[in-house]
Amino acid sequence: LAWTAIRMMASRLQQTHAESLENETELNVVSTSVRRVMSCLTYSLLEFVSDLQEPELMKEVVLSEVSQQLWLRGVTGFKFSREDQALWEYLLVLEPVREKLAEVKEKVTSSEVSIYPLLVGSPEAAKDAISEDEARFLEFTYRAVRQAISEKKQDQLKEWIQEAFTRATEQRGRLVNSSPVAPEKTPLPSLEPTPEEIQEEEADKEEEKADNLRKKDLELQFLTPSDAEVEEWEQKKISRNEREERRRENAENRLTVRKEAAADRIAKLLLARIRFCREHREVRRLLKGHVPWLAALRFEHGQILYDECMRAGLEGGGEDGGEDEAEAEGQEDREGEGKTKIQALDPSDPAYIKKPKLPRRLRGPYAALKSFTQAVNLASRGRAWTLMLNCCMQALNVVKEFFSDEETRVYISHLLRDIAEAIVKMIKEQDDLCRGVASADLTLTERQAFNPPYNLRSYKFSDGVIYRVYGGILTGGDVFDVSAVSRLLIVCLETLMTSERWVATINIIFELHPHVSNMDNLMDKLVKLMLAACKQVLQANDETNQLRGQLSEKENRMNYLRKETGPKGRLAEGLRTKAKERSQAMQEMDEIAAEIDKLNHRILSLRFLNIQKLPGKNVTIRATYDDWLKIQSDIGRDKSKHAIELERCRMALKNFMREERLKKSRGSIKQSSQEVLMKDNPQNDDTATENEGAQATEAASMSSEKAQVQEEGDREAEAMTRAGAIEVQYGRCISVLREKRERELLPLALQEYGEILYFCGRHREAGLAWNDALDSIFTVMNVGRQWRDLIPTTLLTNPPAQAQRSSLLKKYGLNNILLATVLCFKLSSLTYRLDLHLQLEYSLFAAHLVALTFTCGQPHPSRARDFADYTPRELTASDPFANDSSMCDAATLADASSFCCQVLFEYKFYLQMLPFASFYQWLAKERIKDPASYANACAWKARACVHIGAMPEAINLLVNTFRGVGLPSILSVSQASSVGDSSSSFLKSAFKVDEPQSYSQNDKEIRMVSELKLSEQLQSLYPDRVKFILELVKIELIITYCGVKPFWPQQDENVSELCTLSEGLLEDLRKEYFGPLSGDEDALRQSQTGEGGLMNASLNQALSFTAECDLIKCNLMMKRGFYSSVLDITAELCKLLEDKGPIQGLAIKKSIDPKIWLKVRSMRCQALLRQSRWTFLRQESNRVLQEMARLNEQLVLRDIMTYQAMHDLHQGKLDLSMATLEEIINKATKLESTDLGLAVLYASLADVQKELRHIRAALHSIRLAETIMHEHFASLGLADMKNKYIADAFELVKVKVLRAHLEIQVPDLDKNNLETSVLLCNEAETLMSGLSYVSDRTISKLHFARARAKRQLSSLESAPLVWGGICRTDDAEKEKQDENKQRVLYEAIVSDLKAALRYASRDAFDFDSIRSILLEAATLNGTRFESRDQPMNLHRSIRLLKLACEFSTRVQSLQKLLKDSQGSGEDPPDFLVRELEESLDERKRSQSYWSYENEQLEQRQLRGMIYSLLSQLKEQRFYLFDTDHTGLRISKIHQFLIKSFTPYADTCAPIEEDELMQVQVPEAGLVLLQWYRTSDGAQQDTVSLLCALSPSTEEDEQSSKDCYVFCVEVNKSWAHEFSREIASARWQRDEDELGPGPARTEWDVSVYPSLGRLELQGEEAAARKKSDLEHFMMLTNKDIRLHVGGLASESQQTAEEASLFTVQELDSIDNWFNGPGVAITDGRVCNFFVDALKSKIADHVRRCKE
């Protein structure tokens, strides 16, 4: 549908383009905005189709989109957007495009067509394909580098990156072809006149002045000048004018010469400078395009270096040339960094601070950090803010990993300063952009071209949004983690403070303050740093002023002494009287000179700190300090006193914990150094010297150990004293917080208070503090025990459609939810470590709390099952962790996730575990970035998926973890992702859960999983626990695939091969970790020193691994039926502690996990139960119950108590068994432990209640069981898919079938019950179609219940039930023609009965079920329908009654087979052979064995198998609802006996389905009597007697052809009288056989197998006779009421005995009371029953006539 919509849009756009060309309009170019949207939609569609793994559909979609792209490239004037280009590049790497690459190259000549198809699989070829003149070489190089990293091809990446930087530098260098001309530094030609001209001008002025004086003098004398004078004056004037004109011309000439000289200089200097500037403008333009890719390449270079450091540990970059190499690598992009070259101080300068030498172990991390810093500077210059922040975050990871302490951060302070300044620059430019102001860093041209966006807004750093301008509109782009960036800034500033770079700290904080003033947590930390830095600068100013004052005094004194000692001074040289004073003055002068030098040196050293104003700002340091003091007071005014007190407590706790960690680290270093010295101590060959040295060494070591112990004790006492003081301080603070009702601060204080209490060893009080913290968060008392009232469990497993979980998150807040999760983890793992019930409760509470975090508005799954294939990339839109580190951090939450997931898995809460595991994956991958933790999360999640049947998801997780795919990289993904990082690199399993084991793809997937191995790199990366869990999940996955049926191994050859493979893998895994537990001291020593096969694993870990392997093996042995092997394995595990020495045993006992041993003991109980060893079961279960009571375990306790209930049932204590089950259920209900186990308990209780005829109570129990199972399997997604691998899904079918039986057995049965029964059977049949296994017994019960319900439903809908009739022998042939005219309902019921008969006879011959089916069919045919087939149906009823009576003899035939066990067979069941051998070993100890000593082995084996079969049949009812394992054992024994023992096969010959439709001609004297409850809902003491009597009398010939087929409703009183009459006849017969005489007083009778051997003498005989008769009647009546007892046999009469009423006939009459019925053909016996049932027959004839 999506693809169709996109094609329609593309077609419409092409049509619009064609129309625009025809109409010559401006619509001839497709709109860029529309294409952007279409490109995004197409990319999403391609990703979706790729996930579906449909290659044909993928090919079709890709080729269609390629055609669209080619058409766009043919459109004139089309401008590609970034989305179009990204889509085109993505298409080029796909397989369908690479197949048609030649065709694409013909139409598109761009370079990416030649490079991108080579990326996947061959990044080296793609790198080589980049041409020398390629303009986009940096982009293509980056793509090749990213693809090579994703394909683990990192050999030449450094050379590629270096080559790209060199090439970029050369390309920029080629643009600069000129250089500025050096100036000549000579003046221009002068404009001043020459000296001659000056003299001439002065002479002219003097001459003119003299002439003017002459004229004035003549005027004063009133004289007239003569003509000669006048002419002379005129001549002089003309001459002067001529000379002045000449001088003017000379001045103009000089100006012209100067201009020409200036022009020459402009041509030589200025034009060259202009040319140079234009070239550099081109360089800047080119660099603007290069900078993002240079930054990305430098980022990848840092990734490579960081990865090398992580793989090499702390020895990364340890070669001597590492630092020089890092320096050389950083030189190539110096121009790109945009850093001004600063003249370094001379080492002799007083202000010079020598750079500390970088340790060898930090050279690799330093190079990585420097590379990241260079990437930060490049990205900052290119304003690639998202890439810059990614680089900053990875730099922070390097700092945390390798530069975590203050000593190492000194080496990197200058790098972190660059990072902090880049972040501040980003914030300032973002603020300028939002205000519409051009940035100060822009050039003049960029400033002139800057246009402010339209929708201006106020910028807030706390929003975490990077704004950009698109189309003149200011829009919000990427988002970033504000708290993470804030933490990075604090780390940078703290590092600058550590390095004493006070001015840089002040400047950064000053520029940062206007943008973060609204962030209280950040401001609280900035204030402290700012004030500390300002104090240092002010102290430097004060010190400088003091030094200058001292210097002034010293200089004045020096000047005075110089004057005194001068030539004219008082202490001038040569004065003898002043010689001594002069020498003192000279000495003082030397001292003063030295002090002046020191003062000057100190002043010069402080000159960079001695500043009055901030650099570049007109703000003094003193004013800044005063302002920040006011800010601090404002922040303190906003805080309450108790908040300040809490901060003091936190600071004290933080310092205390830091000191304790330092002490521990120093102690471990000291201990390791001592061990190294002991190992390096050379051995002495001399024995005596060696002994003496050993004694001396031993004495010295003992004294040193005593001193060390005393020192540790003193240290511990001191630590406890300090911890007690902190505890008292916290106590006061908490009291104040409680009084003030501080809901936000109180949980934090209580959490920290619990930590210090736990450190002091007061574990119980610590638990109380943590519980109080939980209660204060949710304001609920004891919320840890009542959390289900707060958070319903169905909100996680199977939420309703309109569930509102987000309201809880909004109410309490995300930070409080995460804090509560941490508190639950601490309570579960620390406080309640030995209280398993509360440990599970708090783990469940934590799981539901974590699930609430996925309701924060992001598109997360809402059902737990959907988390199986979901790994969140982001949890919330903002940072889920508070800025305050006291709340909770990612590492603690990861520990909580790991622990709680294991607890939930051990208690089989797999669904509740899935969201927790997804949360764990997110923490490990996105927050702490730990590959080992991520692999651990994937392993546990895959294990849970296996157990819920999510096989494809489990395979994906397992394979990706084994291959290392998806592991968190040490660095996060850069802004431009590579092709190899797409989701296609992850495995997408093609496993089909709705297909059987024969499906080839499933088998291929499982075999691929079985061959998985960890690479050497992952072997060193993953810890032992993770590697063990991965191997265990692989084994469990194969076992789950092979074990869809509850027996092992499977019969199919391929599956059987996998079964054997899984067992081999399990045994290999166990051997790998069993070394230290096998008693080998060398292995033990190696495991303790880390040199053995355990790879530093502890003994507890080894024992845990071994126990888990053995428990899985025990489950397989249980499926095989090897119960004794299970007992042997568990006994070995239980003896491990006893067999170990004192050191090893003590180590194990201190850290043992009690849940492991409870599982082992429970497994022993289960094996004893399956073996029916009831006495040992009682003893073992009592021991286990004592241990569980000590540990407060509740879930496994239910199983053990259920075993005890079965033991009570075995002893005949039905009421006690029911009371035990009710007690278990009531306790589980009270504890709200609603799971699948509780449903099985309800079903077992229903079985017992059904046995006691408490039908309504049983129906109520089974309905509750069905409800629980429905919710459980609905949450597993059984309703959405036919998953054949969901464990125990067939239990739901069994529950529905049992409920269907109970629905038709309720008193006052009505139509609703019958319809419900039919509906339940239909639902169960529908459910069975999607399951791999349902037992034949269950299927037979299903069809039988539906047939019985339909029959009774039809009787209710028609006339009242009239059963039977009078059948004549000559009517049989006449009615055969109507056999094909049965009604639809009749055919449906018969079809169900046939199916029931078929499944009841398939694997194990169930006599009771087959007899019930035959009698049900007889009842169906005997029912009076309004049909012409009624006579034929009566003949069928007679035939079916006859078959039912024949079945009454088969068990007695089995008893006779025990005496004649002749036969042989091949391949008997392994479990049975083993049990017979064990039984034989036991029998050899008794005397009775030797009577069979000469018996053949095969004969003895057959007899044992028949005994085992009969005992299994007898014991089957004691297992209540869990009878599948017994049914499988009976089936295997039955099948073997049929193949190997012909008499048994004849005895258990199955009845064909067609027998249900056969007819029987009644014989004369036929007696067919069968007990059967024909209708449900009747009274409990009433049962039906189905009779078919054909009496033969000579008086009435007609009656000989009649056969009375009728039903007698027999109640308790009638049965009593009838049984008394027959019992009396039997007793009289036995007495008659003894004969007259003394035998009546002393006789011995052994004809009562049910009563035992009777020995009666004298008067006791009469009393005993009466009591035995009453006891026999009681047994008979009980058998009648409960339908339970032995079986009857048909007498084989000769011709002479046919007319006699013999003893054998009476035996037959007697025995049918003990069993279901009798079938006799004898006239006298028939007449006897006719007389006994005369009234019933008369009533029956009357009804037939009516």
mmCIF file of N, CA and C in Angstrom, residues 14 73 96 121 161 176 303 368 462 499 534 580 612 640 643 660 735 806 899 963 1102 1170 1359 1508 1634 1649 1667:
data_model
loop_
_atom_site.group_PDB
_atom_site.id
_atom_site.type_symbol
_atom_site.label_atom_id
_atom_site.label_comp_id
_atom_site.label_asym_id
_atom_site.label_seq_id
_atom_site.Cartn_x
_atom_site.Cartn_y
_atom_site.Cartn_z
ATOM 1 N N GLN A 14 5.100 13.516 -12.400
ATOM 2 C CA GLN A 14 5.545 13.444 -13.801
ATOM 3 C C GLN A 14 4.475 13.987 -14.737
ATOM 4 N N ARG A 73 16.933 13.353 -12.795
ATOM 5 C CA ARG A 73 18.197 13.890 -13.269
ATOM 6 C C ARG A 73 18.115 14.337 -14.715
ATOM 7 N N PRO A 96 20.243 -4.750 -5.926
ATOM 8 C CA PRO A 96 19.610 -4.621 -7.259
ATOM 9 C C PRO A 96 20.231 -3.540 -8.121
ATOM 10 N N GLY A 121 31.338 -4.345 1.323
ATOM 11 C CA GLY A 121 32.143 -5.519 1.032
ATOM 12 C C GLY A 121 33.553 -5.205 0.574
ATOM 13 N N ILE A 161 43.112 8.494 6.377
ATOM 14 C CA ILE A 161 42.747 9.790 6.966
ATOM 15 C C ILE A 161 43.887 10.787 6.787
ATOM 16 N N VAL A 176 46.699 29.299 -3.622
ATOM 17 C CA VAL A 176 47.501 30.465 -3.250
ATOM 18 C C VAL A 176 48.761 30.444 -4.099
ATOM 19 N N GLN A 303 38.138 7.831 17.040
ATOM 20 C CA GLN A 303 37.479 6.559 17.328
ATOM 21 C C GLN A 303 38.465 5.396 17.227
ATOM 22 N N ALA A 368 44.103 10.058 21.365
ATOM 23 C CA ALA A 368 42.686 9.981 21.017
ATOM 24 C C ALA A 368 41.950 11.235 21.436
ATOM 25 N N SER A 462 18.762 25.426 28.221
ATOM 26 C CA SER A 462 18.121 24.308 28.922
ATOM 27 C C SER A 462 17.147 23.551 28.028
ATOM 28 N N SER A 499 44.430 22.638 37.041
ATOM 29 C CA SER A 499 45.658 23.110 36.387
ATOM 30 C C SER A 499 45.962 24.566 36.694
ATOM 31 N N CYS A 534 37.987 33.419 41.121
ATOM 32 C CA CYS A 534 38.135 34.847 41.410
ATOM 33 C C CYS A 534 38.978 35.073 42.663
ATOM 34 N N LYS A 580 84.507 50.704 57.654
ATOM 35 C CA LYS A 580 83.665 49.605 58.180
ATOM 36 C C LYS A 580 82.207 49.838 57.859
ATOM 37 N N GLN A 612 43.430 43.096 36.329
ATOM 38 C CA GLN A 612 42.381 43.853 36.992
ATOM 39 C C GLN A 612 41.043 43.696 36.285
ATOM 40 N N SER A 640 16.343 26.103 51.073
ATOM 41 C CA SER A 640 15.995 26.061 52.491
ATOM 42 C C SER A 640 17.193 25.600 53.306
ATOM 43 N N ALA A 643 17.875 21.925 52.994
ATOM 44 C CA ALA A 643 18.525 21.547 51.738
ATOM 45 C C ALA A 643 20.027 21.810 51.812
ATOM 46 N N GLU A 660 37.842 6.115 51.227
ATOM 47 C CA GLU A 660 37.794 4.671 51.407
ATOM 48 C C GLU A 660 38.217 3.951 50.122
ATOM 49 N N SER A 735 15.423 14.065 60.123
ATOM 50 C CA SER A 735 14.382 14.497 61.061
ATOM 51 C C SER A 735 13.808 15.852 60.658
ATOM 52 N N SER A 806 0.575 6.249 31.594
ATOM 53 C CA SER A 806 1.366 7.472 31.648
ATOM 54 C C SER A 806 0.947 8.368 32.804
ATOM 55 N N PHE A 899 20.801 -7.502 37.894
ATOM 56 C CA PHE A 899 20.411 -8.344 39.032
ATOM 57 C C PHE A 899 18.935 -8.727 38.959
ATOM 58 N N ARG A 963 28.374 -12.507 17.143
ATOM 59 C CA ARG A 963 29.174 -11.869 16.096
ATOM 60 C C ARG A 963 29.639 -10.466 16.469
ATOM 61 N N ALA A 1102 31.815 -20.872 39.592
ATOM 62 C CA ALA A 1102 31.992 -22.207 39.020
ATOM 63 C C ALA A 1102 30.882 -23.145 39.478
ATOM 64 N N ARG A 1170 8.033 -38.876 40.424
ATOM 65 C CA ARG A 1170 7.840 -39.611 39.181
ATOM 66 C C ARG A 1170 8.130 -41.112 39.364
ATOM 67 N N ALA A 1359 -38.021 -34.888 23.084
ATOM 68 C CA ALA A 1359 -38.898 -35.387 24.139
ATOM 69 C C ALA A 1359 -38.069 -35.869 25.311
ATOM 70 N N SER A 1508 5.271 -53.112 35.486
ATOM 71 C CA SER A 1508 5.469 -51.658 35.430
ATOM 72 C C SER A 1508 4.287 -50.980 34.762
ATOM 73 N N LEU A 1634 -17.793 -76.849 50.922
ATOM 74 C CA LEU A 1634 -16.993 -77.412 52.006
ATOM 75 C C LEU A 1634 -17.532 -78.753 52.492
ATOM 76 N N PRO A 1649 -10.442 -63.044 46.901
ATOM 77 C CA PRO A 1649 -9.202 -62.262 46.706
ATOM 78 C C PRO A 1649 -9.287 -60.867 47.311
ATOM 79 N N SER A 1667 -19.866 -60.524 59.526
ATOM 80 C CA SER A 1667 -19.089 -59.285 59.304
ATOM 81 C C SER A 1667 -18.490 -59.251 57.899
#
